[in-house]
Amino acid sequence: MTVGRRDARSAVAYRRSPHVVAFWRNGALRICNYATRKTSKASPLVVELMDACADWRTLDEIRRMSSAGDSPLLETLLRRLVALDLFERSDRPPDPRVGLMDSLRTWNPEVGFFHSVTRDVAFTPAQRAVPHFRRLAKEKPMPAPLKTYRGVKTVQLPKPEASSEFPRVLKARRTWRRFSAMPVTLEELSTLLAFTAGVQKWAGTGKTRAPLKTSPSGGARHPIECYVVVRDVEGLPAAVYHYASARHALERIRGPVPVDRMRAYVPTSEYFARASAMVFFTAVFGRILWRYPYSRAYRAALVEAGHLCQTFCLTATWKGLAPYCLMALADSVVEEDLGVDGITEAVLYAAGVGRPPRGSSWAPLPRGTLQARPNPRL
């Protein structure tokens, strides 16, 4: 019986996980598996073992290839490295996230690492943020909000033409943090989605066709998808919808979301859950990756989410509504409810819309007012 167990152990092979990045922090070497989002301290021996196990190795092979030699602790260490997601075992199925991250292989490790470690961060609660930044301002001066060159020739520009509706909408766009109890209508939401993400035309490109929208997209890849969490829209049941941009239709993918859950989507900005609807912009990375296999292309998804979100806010302003936008999201909570995996399709940005509170030209704070004065040069 003992021999059988020994034979079984010797048949097991190990290899280092395919998605790892090493770095130093606070004087310690750390290794991150960016597919499973686990980070652990590591020793030189761990690095040596990882280097030796680029391919599957049995325990006996690892003993011969490493300085650990016949140490009885080597097998215990390997089990620990498997638990930390730094190694894989041949007798266990791989973590599904590893397979998903493999789909981004030509962008990795740059994109995979950045994408993973910037998810689900712990945002500072508002009650702690104010005193924190006051202390910080005393200890370290705030960077200048604008850049100018001194001692160079300056050409003062004439005032822009600002009498038409377009500049009025641009200048009126603001982020709202309070909303009327009156809902927006289905017709208003339809207009917002149509001009934000709807396919306006199709362009022929040989045997295929490319969608054209109101926002630009590198290579006409249009990686951004829109999901709408409806709380209170007149003429539309509360639910989670996917916007089918070519058909200009909402596809219901799950039922109503409790307000507490909507607050959890935006952990430091719970007041946004009082709006009529939240809109989440996700990226389907494979669309960009198909054409642009280099990691810089990841930036396109981030930029394009910004294009669509600004269009959403401007369209809402044009319709006399109260929009908002934010990136402080609980990524995994949102993605769970949208039914996306967070790797091949991930949420990048959020917006929302409500109706302005009665008698308010702008509600920039959850309570109180904010003073603003115009720039006389514009």
PDB file of N, CA and C in Angstrom, residues 323-374:
ATOM      1  N   PRO A 323     -27.449  63.390 -15.711  1.00  0.00           N
ATOM      2  CA  PRO A 323     -26.569  62.229 -15.839  1.00  0.00           C
ATOM      3  C   PRO A 323     -25.447  62.222 -14.817  1.00  0.00           C
ATOM      4  N   TYR A 324     -24.817  61.078 -14.691  1.00  0.00           N
ATOM      5  CA  TYR A 324     -23.590  60.975 -13.905  1.00  0.00           C
ATOM      6  C   TYR A 324     -22.699  59.939 -14.565  1.00  0.00           C
ATOM      7  N   CYS A 325     -21.429  59.913 -14.177  1.00  0.00           N
ATOM      8  CA  CYS A 325     -20.502  58.885 -14.626  1.00  0.00           C
ATOM      9  C   CYS A 325     -19.492  58.637 -13.519  1.00  0.00           C
ATOM     10  N   LEU A 326     -18.981  57.419 -13.428  1.00  0.00           N
ATOM     11  CA  LEU A 326     -17.971  57.116 -12.415  1.00  0.00           C
ATOM     12  C   LEU A 326     -17.262  55.816 -12.752  1.00  0.00           C
ATOM     13  N   MET A 327     -16.036  55.696 -12.208  1.00  0.00           N
ATOM     14  CA  MET A 327     -15.240  54.479 -12.381  1.00  0.00           C
ATOM     15  C   MET A 327     -15.056  53.722 -11.067  1.00  0.00           C
ATOM     16  N   ALA A 328     -15.502  54.289  -9.957  1.00  0.00           N
ATOM     17  CA  ALA A 328     -15.328  53.643  -8.647  1.00  0.00           C
ATOM     18  C   ALA A 328     -16.370  52.535  -8.494  1.00  0.00           C
ATOM     19  N   LEU A 329     -16.088  51.411  -9.114  1.00  0.00           N
ATOM     20  CA  LEU A 329     -17.048  50.311  -9.172  1.00  0.00           C
ATOM     21  C   LEU A 329     -16.556  49.105  -8.380  1.00  0.00           C
ATOM     22  N   ALA A 330     -17.484  48.319  -7.888  1.00  0.00           N
ATOM     23  CA  ALA A 330     -17.181  47.004  -7.327  1.00  0.00           C
ATOM     24  C   ALA A 330     -17.244  46.022  -8.499  1.00  0.00           C
ATOM     25  N   ASP A 331     -16.119  45.892  -9.196  1.00  0.00           N
ATOM     26  CA  ASP A 331     -16.096  45.188 -10.483  1.00  0.00           C
ATOM     27  C   ASP A 331     -16.785  43.827 -10.428  1.00  0.00           C
ATOM     28  N   SER A 332     -16.358  42.983  -9.500  1.00  0.00           N
ATOM     29  CA  SER A 332     -16.862  41.610  -9.472  1.00  0.00           C
ATOM     30  C   SER A 332     -18.346  41.543  -9.149  1.00  0.00           C
ATOM     31  N   VAL A 333     -18.826  42.463  -8.316  1.00  0.00           N
ATOM     32  CA  VAL A 333     -20.254  42.493  -7.979  1.00  0.00           C
ATOM     33  C   VAL A 333     -21.068  42.833  -9.217  1.00  0.00           C
ATOM     34  N   VAL A 334     -20.634  43.853  -9.942  1.00  0.00           N
ATOM     35  CA  VAL A 334     -21.329  44.252 -11.168  1.00  0.00           C
ATOM     36  C   VAL A 334     -21.300  43.118 -12.187  1.00  0.00           C
ATOM     37  N   GLU A 335     -20.120  42.553 -12.400  1.00  0.00           N
ATOM     38  CA  GLU A 335     -19.973  41.529 -13.437  1.00  0.00           C
ATOM     39  C   GLU A 335     -20.768  40.274 -13.121  1.00  0.00           C
ATOM     40  N   GLU A 336     -20.886  39.949 -11.850  1.00  0.00           N
ATOM     41  CA  GLU A 336     -21.714  38.799 -11.479  1.00  0.00           C
ATOM     42  C   GLU A 336     -23.149  39.000 -11.932  1.00  0.00           C
ATOM     43  N   ASP A 337     -23.678  40.211 -11.730  1.00  0.00           N
ATOM     44  CA  ASP A 337     -25.065  40.461 -12.098  1.00  0.00           C
ATOM     45  C   ASP A 337     -25.247  40.630 -13.603  1.00  0.00           C
ATOM     46  N   LEU A 338     -24.191  41.051 -14.295  1.00  0.00           N
ATOM     47  CA  LEU A 338     -24.274  41.169 -15.752  1.00  0.00           C
ATOM     48  C   LEU A 338     -24.024  39.825 -16.442  1.00  0.00           C
ATOM     49  N   GLY A 339     -23.452  38.876 -15.703  1.00  0.00           N
ATOM     50  CA  GLY A 339     -23.174  37.569 -16.282  1.00  0.00           C
ATOM     51  C   GLY A 339     -21.955  37.550 -17.182  1.00  0.00           C
ATOM     52  N   VAL A 340     -20.952  38.399 -16.882  1.00  0.00           N
ATOM     53  CA  VAL A 340     -19.718  38.407 -17.663  1.00  0.00           C
ATOM     54  C   VAL A 340     -18.570  37.927 -16.779  1.00  0.00           C
ATOM     55  N   ASP A 341     -17.506  37.414 -17.410  1.00  0.00           N
ATOM     56  CA  ASP A 341     -16.469  36.716 -16.638  1.00  0.00           C
ATOM     57  C   ASP A 341     -15.409  37.624 -16.036  1.00  0.00           C
ATOM     58  N   GLY A 342     -15.339  38.884 -16.436  1.00  0.00           N
ATOM     59  CA  GLY A 342     -14.374  39.804 -15.860  1.00  0.00           C
ATOM     60  C   GLY A 342     -12.995  39.724 -16.477  1.00  0.00           C
ATOM     61  N   ILE A 343     -12.776  38.812 -17.409  1.00  0.00           N
ATOM     62  CA  ILE A 343     -11.478  38.691 -18.084  1.00  0.00           C
ATOM     63  C   ILE A 343     -11.652  38.910 -19.583  1.00  0.00           C
ATOM     64  N   THR A 344     -12.394  38.043 -20.253  1.00  0.00           N
ATOM     65  CA  THR A 344     -12.607  38.239 -21.690  1.00  0.00           C
ATOM     66  C   THR A 344     -13.626  39.355 -21.951  1.00  0.00           C
ATOM     67  N   GLU A 345     -14.513  39.579 -20.997  1.00  0.00           N
ATOM     68  CA  GLU A 345     -15.423  40.739 -21.026  1.00  0.00           C
ATOM     69  C   GLU A 345     -15.479  41.294 -19.613  1.00  0.00           C
ATOM     70  N   ALA A 346     -15.196  42.582 -19.489  1.00  0.00           N
ATOM     71  CA  ALA A 346     -15.095  43.180 -18.160  1.00  0.00           C
ATOM     72  C   ALA A 346     -15.716  44.560 -18.153  1.00  0.00           C
ATOM     73  N   VAL A 347     -16.251  44.949 -17.002  1.00  0.00           N
ATOM     74  CA  VAL A 347     -16.826  46.284 -16.870  1.00  0.00           C
ATOM     75  C   VAL A 347     -15.698  47.296 -16.703  1.00  0.00           C
ATOM     76  N   LEU A 348     -15.810  48.429 -17.418  1.00  0.00           N
ATOM     77  CA  LEU A 348     -14.793  49.471 -17.371  1.00  0.00           C
ATOM     78  C   LEU A 348     -15.304  50.774 -16.794  1.00  0.00           C
ATOM     79  N   TYR A 349     -16.579  51.074 -17.008  1.00  0.00           N
ATOM     80  CA  TYR A 349     -17.068  52.422 -16.714  1.00  0.00           C
ATOM     81  C   TYR A 349     -18.561  52.320 -16.462  1.00  0.00           C
ATOM     82  N   ALA A 350     -19.089  53.313 -15.771  1.00  0.00           N
ATOM     83  CA  ALA A 350     -20.527  53.334 -15.496  1.00  0.00           C
ATOM     84  C   ALA A 350     -21.064  54.740 -15.669  1.00  0.00           C
ATOM     85  N   ALA A 351     -22.320  54.793 -16.024  1.00  0.00           N
ATOM     86  CA  ALA A 351     -23.047  56.056 -16.106  1.00  0.00           C
ATOM     87  C   ALA A 351     -24.449  55.795 -15.590  1.00  0.00           C
ATOM     88  N   GLY A 352     -25.215  56.843 -15.500  1.00  0.00           N
ATOM     89  CA  GLY A 352     -26.598  56.690 -15.075  1.00  0.00           C
ATOM     90  C   GLY A 352     -27.351  57.966 -15.364  1.00  0.00           C
ATOM     91  N   VAL A 353     -28.655  57.903 -15.168  1.00  0.00           N
ATOM     92  CA  VAL A 353     -29.478  59.058 -15.487  1.00  0.00           C
ATOM     93  C   VAL A 353     -30.715  59.090 -14.602  1.00  0.00           C
ATOM     94  N   GLY A 354     -31.087  60.268 -14.230  1.00  0.00           N
ATOM     95  CA  GLY A 354     -32.324  60.503 -13.512  1.00  0.00           C
ATOM     96  C   GLY A 354     -32.925  61.803 -14.016  1.00  0.00           C
ATOM     97  N   ARG A 355     -33.932  62.253 -13.306  1.00  0.00           N
ATOM     98  CA  ARG A 355     -34.532  63.550 -13.647  1.00  0.00           C
ATOM     99  C   ARG A 355     -34.040  64.566 -12.618  1.00  0.00           C
ATOM    100  N   PRO A 356     -33.723  65.781 -13.055  1.00  0.00           N
ATOM    101  CA  PRO A 356     -33.217  66.776 -12.092  1.00  0.00           C
ATOM    102  C   PRO A 356     -34.223  67.047 -10.986  1.00  0.00           C
ATOM    103  N   PRO A 357     -33.746  67.279  -9.761  1.00  0.00           N
ATOM    104  CA  PRO A 357     -34.661  67.677  -8.689  1.00  0.00           C
ATOM    105  C   PRO A 357     -35.362  68.982  -9.071  1.00  0.00           C
ATOM    106  N   ARG A 358     -36.601  69.092  -8.665  1.00  0.00           N
ATOM    107  CA  ARG A 358     -37.371  70.289  -9.012  1.00  0.00           C
ATOM    108  C   ARG A 358     -36.674  71.542  -8.487  1.00  0.00           C
ATOM    109  N   GLY A 359     -36.561  72.532  -9.354  1.00  0.00           N
ATOM    110  CA  GLY A 359     -35.975  73.810  -8.958  1.00  0.00           C
ATOM    111  C   GLY A 359     -34.468  73.836  -8.941  1.00  0.00           C
ATOM    112  N   SER A 360     -33.801  72.762  -9.387  1.00  0.00           N
ATOM    113  CA  SER A 360     -32.343  72.712  -9.363  1.00  0.00           C
ATOM    114  C   SER A 360     -31.777  72.825 -10.768  1.00  0.00           C
ATOM    115  N   SER A 361     -30.787  73.695 -10.919  1.00  0.00           N
ATOM    116  CA  SER A 361     -30.075  73.773 -12.188  1.00  0.00           C
ATOM    117  C   SER A 361     -28.866  72.842 -12.188  1.00  0.00           C
ATOM    118  N   TRP A 362     -28.479  72.379 -11.007  1.00  0.00           N
ATOM    119  CA  TRP A 362     -27.377  71.436 -10.882  1.00  0.00           C
ATOM    120  C   TRP A 362     -27.340  70.953  -9.442  1.00  0.00           C
ATOM    121  N   ALA A 363     -27.183  69.673  -9.243  1.00  0.00           N
ATOM    122  CA  ALA A 363     -27.080  69.094  -7.896  1.00  0.00           C
ATOM    123  C   ALA A 363     -25.777  68.302  -7.832  1.00  0.00           C
ATOM    124  N   PRO A 364     -24.656  68.986  -7.626  1.00  0.00           N
ATOM    125  CA  PRO A 364     -23.345  68.330  -7.708  1.00  0.00           C
ATOM    126  C   PRO A 364     -22.962  67.532  -6.475  1.00  0.00           C
ATOM    127  N   LEU A 365     -23.629  67.753  -5.353  1.00  0.00           N
ATOM    128  CA  LEU A 365     -23.277  67.093  -4.102  1.00  0.00           C
ATOM    129  C   LEU A 365     -24.470  66.309  -3.571  1.00  0.00           C
ATOM    130  N   PRO A 366     -24.220  65.253  -2.789  1.00  0.00           N
ATOM    131  CA  PRO A 366     -25.346  64.517  -2.190  1.00  0.00           C
ATOM    132  C   PRO A 366     -26.236  65.409  -1.343  1.00  0.00           C
ATOM    133  N   ARG A 367     -25.669  66.474  -0.806  1.00  0.00           N
ATOM    134  CA  ARG A 367     -26.431  67.472  -0.051  1.00  0.00           C
ATOM    135  C   ARG A 367     -25.662  68.787  -0.126  1.00  0.00           C
ATOM    136  N   GLY A 368     -26.368  69.886  -0.014  1.00  0.00           N
ATOM    137  CA  GLY A 368     -25.704  71.182  -0.059  1.00  0.00           C
ATOM    138  C   GLY A 368     -25.464  71.666  -1.480  1.00  0.00           C
ATOM    139  N   THR A 369     -24.663  72.709  -1.607  1.00  0.00           N
ATOM    140  CA  THR A 369     -24.406  73.333  -2.904  1.00  0.00           C
ATOM    141  C   THR A 369     -22.905  73.460  -3.129  1.00  0.00           C
ATOM    142  N   LEU A 370     -22.548  73.758  -4.367  1.00  0.00           N
ATOM    143  CA  LEU A 370     -21.159  73.974  -4.754  1.00  0.00           C
ATOM    144  C   LEU A 370     -21.101  75.249  -5.571  1.00  0.00           C
ATOM    145  N   GLN A 371     -20.255  76.169  -5.161  1.00  0.00           N
ATOM    146  CA  GLN A 371     -20.141  77.441  -5.864  1.00  0.00           C
ATOM    147  C   GLN A 371     -19.234  77.282  -7.079  1.00  0.00           C
ATOM    148  N   ALA A 372     -19.640  77.844  -8.197  1.00  0.00           N
ATOM    149  CA  ALA A 372     -18.842  77.822  -9.411  1.00  0.00           C
ATOM    150  C   ALA A 372     -18.997  79.162 -10.125  1.00  0.00           C
ATOM    151  N   ARG A 373     -17.918  79.665 -10.664  1.00  0.00           N
ATOM    152  CA  ARG A 373     -18.000  80.923 -11.415  1.00  0.00           C
ATOM    153  C   ARG A 373     -17.420  80.713 -12.811  1.00  0.00           C
ATOM    154  N   PRO A 374     -17.970  81.412 -13.792  1.00  0.00           N
ATOM    155  CA  PRO A 374     -17.536  81.185 -15.176  1.00  0.00           C
ATOM    156  C   PRO A 374     -16.127  81.724 -15.444  1.00  0.00           C
TER     157      PRO A 374
END
